[in-house]
């Protein structure tokens, strides 16, 4: 999908693109590509005089080539977080800033871009040029990451309450669900941290490029400070995740220990009756109880008492 934007009364407005002339209009300062077709790629390449990367190339960009400047302009390739029903993923977005025009390209639509377009459309003066669009997208991305981290913290709080409450959470199904929830939040937190680190690198490069005015550089430094605070928060969440995982593993070990404890006590309880039964099962001729009329009931009673005695002792000690 190909989208082009202009300013109208200080608001961001999308215009229809039917030809290269529409795209080359001087008032068009932002061109956005989402999983473009071959025809859309050819159209943009003819106007920007820049060969767009293929989808697989966009995902396999080398670390050393994520931020650079060449004849086409300033290039930034950054991770942006994408969440759906299947989980979270980092999607690479390619930015090209050249002569007051911004070209963005990605493989799928992102919530960050939708939110930015909404704000720029309803708030007059939210953006004034291509550099404002670039900074605005990164600012919204940081806010989006903050919201995701808040969601991770809320989910971990519910997991903590479930673990502390016990009950059904301590059975096999509850434990499996709890471990799965913790692992999922760890995965999301890790992707947010990678997103933040990559964004900080891109913004630092943008700051060094001297492509912004003084006010925009001030805004960029504010974004970097927000990034730093969010990075610290991800570290806190990792500590919380590790604590919860250790707590759950401890509960699992306790549950397994109780099972082993039951088997151990059962073996001790049945050991004396087994000894008595083995003794009277030897059938020696000189055993006086063999000819005793009450010998059989006596042996049964003795085995029962010898089994009850250890059980009573363990119960009194509080081991059961």
mmCIF file with all atom_site columns, C-alpha atoms in Angstrom, residues 62-64 66-67 76-79 196-206 208 224 227:
data_model
loop_
_atom_site.group_PDB
_atom_site.id
_atom_site.type_symbol
_atom_site.label_atom_id
_atom_site.label_alt_id
_atom_site.label_comp_id
_atom_site.label_asym_id
_atom_site.label_entity_id
_atom_site.label_seq_id
_atom_site.pdbx_PDB_ins_code
_atom_site.Cartn_x
_atom_site.Cartn_y
_atom_site.Cartn_z
_atom_site.occupancy
_atom_site.B_iso_or_equiv
_atom_site.pdbx_formal_charge
_atom_site.auth_seq_id
_atom_site.auth_comp_id
_atom_site.auth_asym_id
_atom_site.auth_atom_id
_atom_site.pdbx_PDB_model_num
ATOM 1  C CA . UNK A 1 62  ? 23.435 -5.965 8.763  1.00 0.00 ? 62  UNK A CA 1
ATOM 2  C CA . UNK A 1 63  ? 24.019 -4.226 12.056 1.00 0.00 ? 63  UNK A CA 1
ATOM 3  C CA . UNK A 1 64  ? 26.650 -1.972 10.532 1.00 0.00 ? 64  UNK A CA 1
ATOM 4  C CA . UNK A 1 66  ? 21.242 0.121  9.901  1.00 0.00 ? 66  UNK A CA 1
ATOM 5  C CA . UNK A 1 67  ? 22.142 3.819  10.093 1.00 0.00 ? 67  UNK A CA 1
ATOM 6  C CA . UNK A 1 76  ? 17.624 4.768  9.490  1.00 0.00 ? 76  UNK A CA 1
ATOM 7  C CA . UNK A 1 77  ? 16.492 1.167  9.897  1.00 0.00 ? 77  UNK A CA 1
ATOM 8  C CA . UNK A 1 78  ? 14.853 0.554  13.253 1.00 0.00 ? 78  UNK A CA 1
ATOM 9  C CA . UNK A 1 79  ? 12.880 -2.120 15.044 1.00 0.00 ? 79  UNK A CA 1
ATOM 10 C CA . UNK A 1 196 ? 14.341 0.431  22.815 1.00 0.00 ? 196 UNK A CA 1
ATOM 11 C CA . UNK A 1 197 ? 18.043 -0.272 22.349 1.00 0.00 ? 197 UNK A CA 1
ATOM 12 C CA . UNK A 1 198 ? 17.728 -0.142 18.557 1.00 0.00 ? 198 UNK A CA 1
ATOM 13 C CA . UNK A 1 199 ? 15.680 3.066  18.730 1.00 0.00 ? 199 UNK A CA 1
ATOM 14 C CA . UNK A 1 200 ? 18.274 4.708  20.961 1.00 0.00 ? 200 UNK A CA 1
ATOM 15 C CA . UNK A 1 201 ? 21.014 3.842  18.468 1.00 0.00 ? 201 UNK A CA 1
ATOM 16 C CA . UNK A 1 202 ? 19.014 5.292  15.575 1.00 0.00 ? 202 UNK A CA 1
ATOM 17 C CA . UNK A 1 203 ? 18.180 8.491  17.453 1.00 0.00 ? 203 UNK A CA 1
ATOM 18 C CA . UNK A 1 204 ? 21.786 8.936  18.559 1.00 0.00 ? 204 UNK A CA 1
ATOM 19 C CA . UNK A 1 205 ? 22.868 8.657  14.935 1.00 0.00 ? 205 UNK A CA 1
ATOM 20 C CA . UNK A 1 206 ? 20.187 11.157 13.934 1.00 0.00 ? 206 UNK A CA 1
ATOM 21 C CA . UNK A 1 208 ? 25.003 13.268 15.328 1.00 0.00 ? 208 UNK A CA 1
ATOM 22 C CA . UNK A 1 224 ? 16.315 9.662  24.602 1.00 0.00 ? 224 UNK A CA 1
ATOM 23 C CA . UNK A 1 227 ? 14.168 5.660  26.452 1.00 0.00 ? 227 UNK A CA 1
#
